[in-house]
Amino acid sequence: MNRLTITLSEPRYRALKQASAARGKTITQIVDESLEFYGIKSEDDALAILRRARANSGLSDAQAMKFAVRETRAARKATWQRRTPR
C-alpha cells in the first residue's frame, strides 16, 4: 500500500480522529471509504465497471457511441447553463 501525506486544519484532523475512534476504524479506512463513496476508483475497477455495463447494455458499438455522445453533450450543456449568469 502506498503512503500519502496530506495537510489538514487542526479542527478537521480532530474531527477525523474522533470519527475514526467512534466507528472503530483507522483513519486510512475512513479515507478509503470516503474515496469509494465519491466514486474515486482505480483504472482496473473503472474498466471492470465498463466491461459489465457493455455486456449488459445490449447496444451495438455504434449505438453505445451515439448514446455516450448525446449524454456527454447534455451533461456539458447543463454544467454550462449552471455556470452562466442570467
Tab-separated table of N, CA, C and O in Angstrom:
chain	number	residue	atom	x	y	z
A	1	MET	N	0.846	-1.176	0.000
A	1	MET	CA	0.000	0.000	0.000
A	1	MET	C	0.893	1.240	0.000
A	1	MET	O	1.901	1.285	0.688
A	2	ASN	N	0.516	2.232	-0.776
A	2	ASN	CA	1.272	3.479	-0.851
A	2	ASN	C	0.945	4.377	0.323
A	2	ASN	O	-0.129	4.303	0.911
A	3	ARG	N	1.857	5.276	0.626
A	3	ARG	CA	1.667	6.246	1.700
A	3	ARG	C	1.379	7.606	1.086
A	3	ARG	O	1.830	7.911	-0.010
A	4	LEU	N	0.649	8.418	1.823
A	4	LEU	CA	0.254	9.739	1.363
A	4	LEU	C	0.334	10.697	2.534
A	4	LEU	O	-0.101	10.367	3.643
A	5	THR	N	0.870	11.874	2.303
A	5	THR	CA	0.902	12.910	3.323
A	5	THR	C	-0.032	14.022	2.890
A	5	THR	O	0.050	14.509	1.771
A	6	ILE	N	-0.946	14.394	3.782
A	6	ILE	CA	-1.868	15.490	3.495
A	6	ILE	C	-1.815	16.490	4.647
A	6	ILE	O	-1.415	16.161	5.765
A	7	THR	N	-2.224	17.695	4.377
A	7	THR	CA	-2.280	18.736	5.392
A	7	THR	C	-3.741	19.054	5.671
A	7	THR	O	-4.496	19.365	4.753
A	8	LEU	N	-4.127	18.947	6.937
A	8	LEU	CA	-5.487	19.244	7.361
A	8	LEU	C	-5.445	20.328	8.427
A	8	LEU	O	-4.484	20.414	9.196
A	9	SER	N	-6.511	21.105	8.497
A	9	SER	CA	-6.613	22.058	9.601
A	9	SER	C	-6.720	21.254	10.896
A	9	SER	O	-7.136	20.085	10.892
A	10	GLU	N	-6.366	21.875	11.981
A	10	GLU	CA	-6.433	21.188	13.274
A	10	GLU	C	-7.859	20.714	13.585
A	10	GLU	O	-8.048	19.558	13.986
A	11	PRO	N	-8.888	21.563	13.383
A	11	PRO	CA	-10.256	21.075	13.644
A	11	PRO	C	-10.649	19.894	12.758
A	11	PRO	O	-11.296	18.950	13.210
A	12	ARG	N	-10.241	19.920	11.488
A	12	ARG	CA	-10.575	18.819	10.576
A	12	ARG	C	-9.863	17.539	11.022
A	12	ARG	O	-10.447	16.462	11.005
A	13	TYR	N	-8.602	17.659	11.425
A	13	TYR	CA	-7.852	16.485	11.879
A	13	TYR	C	-8.486	15.892	13.139
A	13	TYR	O	-8.659	14.675	13.246
A	14	ARG	N	-8.866	16.747	14.097
A	14	ARG	CA	-9.519	16.261	15.321
A	14	ARG	C	-10.831	15.553	14.987
A	14	ARG	O	-11.136	14.497	15.534
A	15	ALA	N	-11.602	16.139	14.058
A	15	ALA	CA	-12.874	15.523	13.657
A	15	ALA	C	-12.637	14.159	13.011
A	15	ALA	O	-13.388	13.201	13.257
A	16	LEU	N	-11.599	14.058	12.200
A	16	LEU	CA	-11.267	12.785	11.556
A	16	LEU	C	-10.870	11.741	12.596
A	16	LEU	O	-11.308	10.591	12.544
A	17	LYS	N	-10.055	12.154	13.577
A	17	LYS	CA	-9.660	11.229	14.644
A	17	LYS	C	-10.865	10.790	15.468
A	17	LYS	O	-10.993	9.619	15.822
A	18	GLN	N	-11.775	11.719	15.750
A	18	GLN	CA	-12.971	11.383	16.518
A	18	GLN	C	-13.862	10.422	15.741
A	18	GLN	O	-14.394	9.456	16.303
A	19	ALA	N	-14.039	10.678	14.450
A	19	ALA	CA	-14.852	9.787	13.614
A	19	ALA	C	-14.232	8.397	13.556
A	19	ALA	O	-14.936	7.389	13.619
A	20	SER	N	-12.926	8.368	13.451
A	20	SER	CA	-12.213	7.098	13.403
A	20	SER	C	-12.439	6.304	14.689
A	20	SER	O	-12.777	5.120	14.647
A	21	ALA	N	-12.293	6.955	15.819
A	21	ALA	CA	-12.470	6.279	17.105
A	21	ALA	C	-13.929	5.850	17.300
A	21	ALA	O	-14.193	4.732	17.753
A	22	ALA	N	-14.854	6.724	16.948
A	22	ALA	CA	-16.271	6.420	17.136
A	22	ALA	C	-16.712	5.227	16.295
A	22	ALA	O	-17.586	4.460	16.705
A	23	ARG	N	-16.123	5.080	15.127
A	23	ARG	CA	-16.506	3.996	14.231
A	23	ARG	C	-15.658	2.742	14.403
A	23	ARG	O	-15.895	1.728	13.754
A	24	GLY	N	-14.621	2.851	15.224
A	24	GLY	CA	-13.740	1.705	15.421
A	24	GLY	C	-12.949	1.363	14.172
A	24	GLY	O	-12.683	0.198	13.903
A	25	LYS	N	-12.595	2.394	13.413
A	25	LYS	CA	-11.854	2.200	12.166
A	25	LYS	C	-10.605	3.073	12.183
A	25	LYS	O	-10.540	4.053	12.900
A	26	THR	N	-9.651	2.696	11.352
A	26	THR	CA	-8.449	3.523	11.226
A	26	THR	C	-8.755	4.734	10.348
A	26	THR	O	-9.732	4.739	9.589
A	27	ILE	N	-7.898	5.735	10.443
A	27	ILE	CA	-8.040	6.908	9.571
A	27	ILE	C	-7.919	6.467	8.120
A	27	ILE	O	-8.657	6.952	7.261
A	28	THR	N	-7.042	5.525	7.850
A	28	THR	CA	-6.892	5.010	6.484
A	28	THR	C	-8.207	4.426	5.977
A	28	THR	O	-8.609	4.675	4.839
A	29	GLN	N	-8.893	3.668	6.811
A	29	GLN	CA	-10.171	3.090	6.408
A	29	GLN	C	-11.218	4.168	6.151
A	29	GLN	O	-11.985	4.073	5.190
A	30	ILE	N	-11.248	5.202	6.996
A	30	ILE	CA	-12.200	6.305	6.817
A	30	ILE	C	-11.943	7.014	5.491
A	30	ILE	O	-12.867	7.278	4.715
A	31	VAL	N	-10.671	7.312	5.210
A	31	VAL	CA	-10.321	7.998	3.956
A	31	VAL	C	-10.657	7.108	2.761
A	31	VAL	O	-11.243	7.571	1.777
A	32	ASP	N	-10.315	5.826	2.840
A	32	ASP	CA	-10.584	4.908	1.735
A	32	ASP	C	-12.089	4.794	1.460
A	32	ASP	O	-12.524	4.835	0.307
A	33	GLU	N	-12.893	4.699	2.514
A	33	GLU	CA	-14.351	4.638	2.346
A	33	GLU	C	-14.891	5.929	1.735
A	33	GLU	O	-15.813	5.893	0.915
A	34	SER	N	-14.326	7.060	2.122
A	34	SER	CA	-14.758	8.344	1.571
A	34	SER	C	-14.448	8.428	0.083
A	34	SER	O	-15.269	8.900	-0.708
A	35	LEU	N	-13.273	7.976	-0.311
A	35	LEU	CA	-12.909	7.975	-1.732
A	35	LEU	C	-13.847	7.062	-2.520
A	35	LEU	O	-14.297	7.423	-3.611
A	36	GLU	N	-14.150	5.916	-1.953
A	36	GLU	CA	-15.082	4.987	-2.613
A	36	GLU	C	-16.452	5.636	-2.766
A	36	GLU	O	-17.075	5.564	-3.816
A	37	PHE	N	-16.923	6.302	-1.708
A	37	PHE	CA	-18.222	6.968	-1.735
A	37	PHE	C	-18.287	8.004	-2.852
A	37	PHE	O	-19.298	8.152	-3.524
A	38	TYR	N	-17.188	8.734	-3.058
A	38	TYR	CA	-17.162	9.767	-4.087
A	38	TYR	C	-16.795	9.229	-5.464
A	38	TYR	O	-16.601	9.986	-6.404
A	39	GLY	N	-16.718	7.910	-5.596
A	39	GLY	CA	-16.521	7.309	-6.913
A	39	GLY	C	-15.086	7.308	-7.401
A	39	GLY	O	-14.849	7.108	-8.585
A	40	ILE	N	-14.133	7.543	-6.500
A	40	ILE	CA	-12.727	7.506	-6.897
A	40	ILE	C	-12.321	6.046	-6.992
A	40	ILE	O	-12.297	5.323	-5.997
A	41	LYS	N	-12.032	5.605	-8.212
A	41	LYS	CA	-11.733	4.199	-8.450
A	41	LYS	C	-10.403	4.058	-9.174
A	41	LYS	O	-9.974	4.947	-9.885
A	42	SER	N	-9.799	2.892	-9.001
A	42	SER	CA	-8.586	2.604	-9.760
A	42	SER	C	-8.974	2.384	-11.221
A	42	SER	O	-10.140	2.138	-11.545
A	43	GLU	N	-8.018	2.461	-12.093
A	43	GLU	CA	-8.282	2.239	-13.518
A	43	GLU	C	-8.840	0.830	-13.750
A	43	GLU	O	-9.775	0.652	-14.532
A	44	ASP	N	-8.306	-0.152	-13.036
A	44	ASP	CA	-8.797	-1.529	-13.182
A	44	ASP	C	-10.262	-1.652	-12.754
A	44	ASP	O	-11.063	-2.304	-13.431
A	45	ASP	N	-10.614	-0.999	-11.644
A	45	ASP	CA	-12.012	-1.029	-11.187
A	45	ASP	C	-12.924	-0.356	-12.205
A	45	ASP	O	-14.012	-0.848	-12.505
A	46	ALA	N	-12.488	0.786	-12.734
A	46	ALA	CA	-13.296	1.511	-13.716
A	46	ALA	C	-13.484	0.683	-14.985
A	46	ALA	O	-14.587	0.620	-15.540
A	47	LEU	N	-12.431	0.020	-15.436
A	47	LEU	CA	-12.538	-0.817	-16.635
A	47	LEU	C	-13.469	-2.005	-16.405
A	47	LEU	O	-14.232	-2.384	-17.294
A	48	ALA	N	-13.431	-2.573	-15.207
A	48	ALA	CA	-14.333	-3.690	-14.894
A	48	ALA	C	-15.786	-3.228	-14.932
A	48	ALA	O	-16.661	-3.942	-15.437
A	49	ILE	N	-16.056	-2.029	-14.426
A	49	ILE	CA	-17.411	-1.475	-14.476
A	49	ILE	C	-17.844	-1.290	-15.926
A	49	ILE	O	-18.969	-1.625	-16.304
A	50	LEU	N	-16.948	-0.756	-16.750
A	50	LEU	CA	-17.262	-0.568	-18.169
A	50	LEU	C	-17.548	-1.897	-18.864
A	50	LEU	O	-18.486	-1.999	-19.651
A	51	ARG	N	-16.751	-2.907	-18.577
A	51	ARG	CA	-16.977	-4.226	-19.193
A	51	ARG	C	-18.355	-4.777	-18.818
A	51	ARG	O	-19.074	-5.292	-19.659
A	52	ARG	N	-18.724	-4.654	-17.545
A	52	ARG	CA	-20.039	-5.140	-17.120
A	52	ARG	C	-21.160	-4.346	-17.780
A	52	ARG	O	-22.162	-4.916	-18.218
A	53	ALA	N	-20.986	-3.033	-17.865
A	53	ALA	CA	-22.023	-2.200	-18.492
A	53	ALA	C	-22.180	-2.555	-19.962
A	53	ALA	O	-23.308	-2.663	-20.467
A	54	ARG	N	-21.064	-2.738	-20.658
A	54	ARG	CA	-21.139	-3.103	-22.083
A	54	ARG	C	-21.828	-4.442	-22.271
A	54	ARG	O	-22.648	-4.620	-23.165
A	55	ALA	N	-21.486	-5.393	-21.409
A	55	ALA	CA	-22.066	-6.726	-21.535
A	55	ALA	C	-23.574	-6.712	-21.272
A	55	ALA	O	-24.319	-7.482	-21.880
A	56	ASN	N	-24.023	-5.822	-20.401
A	56	ASN	CA	-25.438	-5.788	-20.029
A	56	ASN	C	-26.277	-4.798	-20.830
A	56	ASN	O	-27.496	-4.792	-20.708
A	57	SER	N	-25.645	-3.966	-21.641
A	57	SER	CA	-26.384	-2.892	-22.310
A	57	SER	C	-27.203	-3.378	-23.502
A	57	SER	O	-28.251	-2.820	-23.806
A	58	GLY	N	-26.701	-4.372	-24.229
A	58	GLY	CA	-27.390	-4.827	-25.427
A	58	GLY	C	-27.270	-3.867	-26.593
A	58	GLY	O	-27.985	-4.004	-27.586
A	59	LEU	N	-26.390	-2.880	-26.490
A	59	LEU	CA	-26.210	-1.906	-27.569
A	59	LEU	C	-25.037	-2.310	-28.457
A	59	LEU	O	-24.047	-2.858	-27.983
A	60	SER	N	-25.157	-1.979	-29.724
A	60	SER	CA	-24.010	-2.156	-30.622
A	60	SER	C	-22.998	-1.062	-30.296
A	60	SER	O	-23.307	-0.102	-29.588
A	61	ASP	N	-21.789	-1.172	-30.835
A	61	ASP	CA	-20.782	-0.143	-30.612
A	61	ASP	C	-21.271	1.220	-31.112
A	61	ASP	O	-21.090	2.232	-30.443
A	62	ALA	N	-21.907	1.231	-32.271
A	62	ALA	CA	-22.399	2.492	-32.839
A	62	ALA	C	-23.501	3.090	-31.965
A	62	ALA	O	-23.522	4.302	-31.715
A	63	GLN	N	-24.407	2.255	-31.483
A	63	GLN	CA	-25.478	2.744	-30.618
A	63	GLN	C	-24.917	3.262	-29.290
A	63	GLN	O	-25.353	4.309	-28.797
A	64	ALA	N	-23.953	2.548	-28.751
A	64	ALA	CA	-23.344	2.963	-27.489
A	64	ALA	C	-22.630	4.305	-27.653
A	64	ALA	O	-22.728	5.181	-26.791
A	65	MET	N	-21.925	4.480	-28.770
A	65	MET	CA	-21.218	5.737	-29.014
A	65	MET	C	-22.208	6.883	-29.170
A	65	MET	O	-22.018	7.968	-28.613
A	66	LYS	N	-23.273	6.660	-29.913
A	66	LYS	CA	-24.294	7.692	-30.111
A	66	LYS	C	-24.906	8.098	-28.763
A	66	LYS	O	-25.066	9.286	-28.469
A	67	PHE	N	-25.220	7.122	-27.946
A	67	PHE	CA	-25.774	7.378	-26.627
A	67	PHE	C	-24.786	8.161	-25.762
A	67	PHE	O	-25.150	9.145	-25.113
A	68	ALA	N	-23.522	7.739	-25.756
A	68	ALA	CA	-22.496	8.396	-24.933
A	68	ALA	C	-22.297	9.841	-25.352
A	68	ALA	O	-22.191	10.734	-24.507
A	69	VAL	N	-22.246	10.096	-26.659
A	69	VAL	CA	-22.071	11.464	-27.151
A	69	VAL	C	-23.260	12.327	-26.749
A	69	VAL	O	-23.107	13.453	-26.269
A	70	ARG	N	-24.467	11.801	-26.908
A	70	ARG	CA	-25.674	12.558	-26.553
A	70	ARG	C	-25.681	12.899	-25.061
A	70	ARG	O	-25.950	14.034	-24.667
A	71	GLU	N	-25.373	11.936	-24.226
A	71	GLU	CA	-25.382	12.164	-22.779
A	71	GLU	C	-24.269	13.111	-22.342
A	71	GLU	O	-24.468	13.948	-21.455
A	72	THR	N	-23.096	12.990	-22.968
A	72	THR	CA	-21.989	13.888	-22.642
A	72	THR	C	-22.336	15.324	-23.000
A	72	THR	O	-22.103	16.252	-22.219
A	73	ARG	N	-22.907	15.512	-24.175
A	73	ARG	CA	-23.312	16.861	-24.592
A	73	ARG	C	-24.362	17.440	-23.648
A	73	ARG	O	-24.299	18.608	-23.284
A	74	ALA	N	-25.308	16.622	-23.246
A	74	ALA	CA	-26.358	17.089	-22.334
A	74	ALA	C	-25.763	17.480	-20.982
A	74	ALA	O	-26.131	18.509	-20.404
A	75	ALA	N	-24.828	16.689	-20.483
A	75	ALA	CA	-24.199	16.996	-19.198
A	75	ALA	C	-23.376	18.274	-19.290
A	75	ALA	O	-23.420	19.114	-18.386
A	76	ARG	N	-22.639	18.438	-20.370
A	76	ARG	CA	-21.841	19.656	-20.538
A	76	ARG	C	-22.731	20.887	-20.670
A	76	ARG	O	-22.432	21.939	-20.113
A	77	LYS	N	-23.825	20.745	-21.392
A	77	LYS	CA	-24.751	21.863	-21.560
A	77	LYS	C	-25.350	22.250	-20.209
A	77	LYS	O	-25.443	23.432	-19.879
A	78	ALA	N	-25.734	21.259	-19.423
A	78	ALA	CA	-26.301	21.538	-18.103
A	78	ALA	C	-25.277	22.230	-17.206
A	78	ALA	O	-25.612	23.172	-16.486
A	79	THR	N	-24.039	21.781	-17.262
A	79	THR	CA	-22.981	22.406	-16.472
A	79	THR	C	-22.761	23.839	-16.918
A	79	THR	O	-22.651	24.753	-16.099
A	80	TRP	N	-22.706	24.059	-18.214
A	80	TRP	CA	-22.506	25.401	-18.754
A	80	TRP	C	-23.654	26.319	-18.335
A	80	TRP	O	-23.431	27.457	-17.939
A	81	GLN	N	-24.880	25.818	-18.389
A	81	GLN	CA	-26.041	26.634	-18.014
A	81	GLN	C	-26.021	26.999	-16.538
A	81	GLN	O	-26.411	28.096	-16.155
A	82	ARG	N	-25.544	26.082	-15.683
A	82	ARG	CA	-25.456	26.392	-14.256
A	82	ARG	C	-24.391	27.439	-13.984
A	82	ARG	O	-24.513	28.219	-13.062
A	83	ARG	N	-23.332	27.464	-14.776
A	83	ARG	CA	-22.223	28.401	-14.562
A	83	ARG	C	-22.431	29.757	-15.221
A	83	ARG	O	-21.738	30.701	-14.901
A	84	THR	N	-23.345	29.829	-16.166
A	84	THR	CA	-23.562	31.060	-16.913
A	84	THR	C	-24.569	31.939	-16.173
A	84	THR	O	-25.700	31.524	-15.934
A	85	PRO	N	-24.147	33.162	-15.784
A	85	PRO	CA	-25.107	34.055	-15.104
A	85	PRO	C	-26.229	34.464	-16.032
A	85	PRO	O	-26.056	34.597	-17.234
A	86	ARG	N	-27.376	34.647	-15.461
A	86	ARG	CA	-28.542	35.017	-16.263
A	86	ARG	C	-28.944	36.434	-15.995
A	86	ARG	O	-28.746	37.054	-15.075
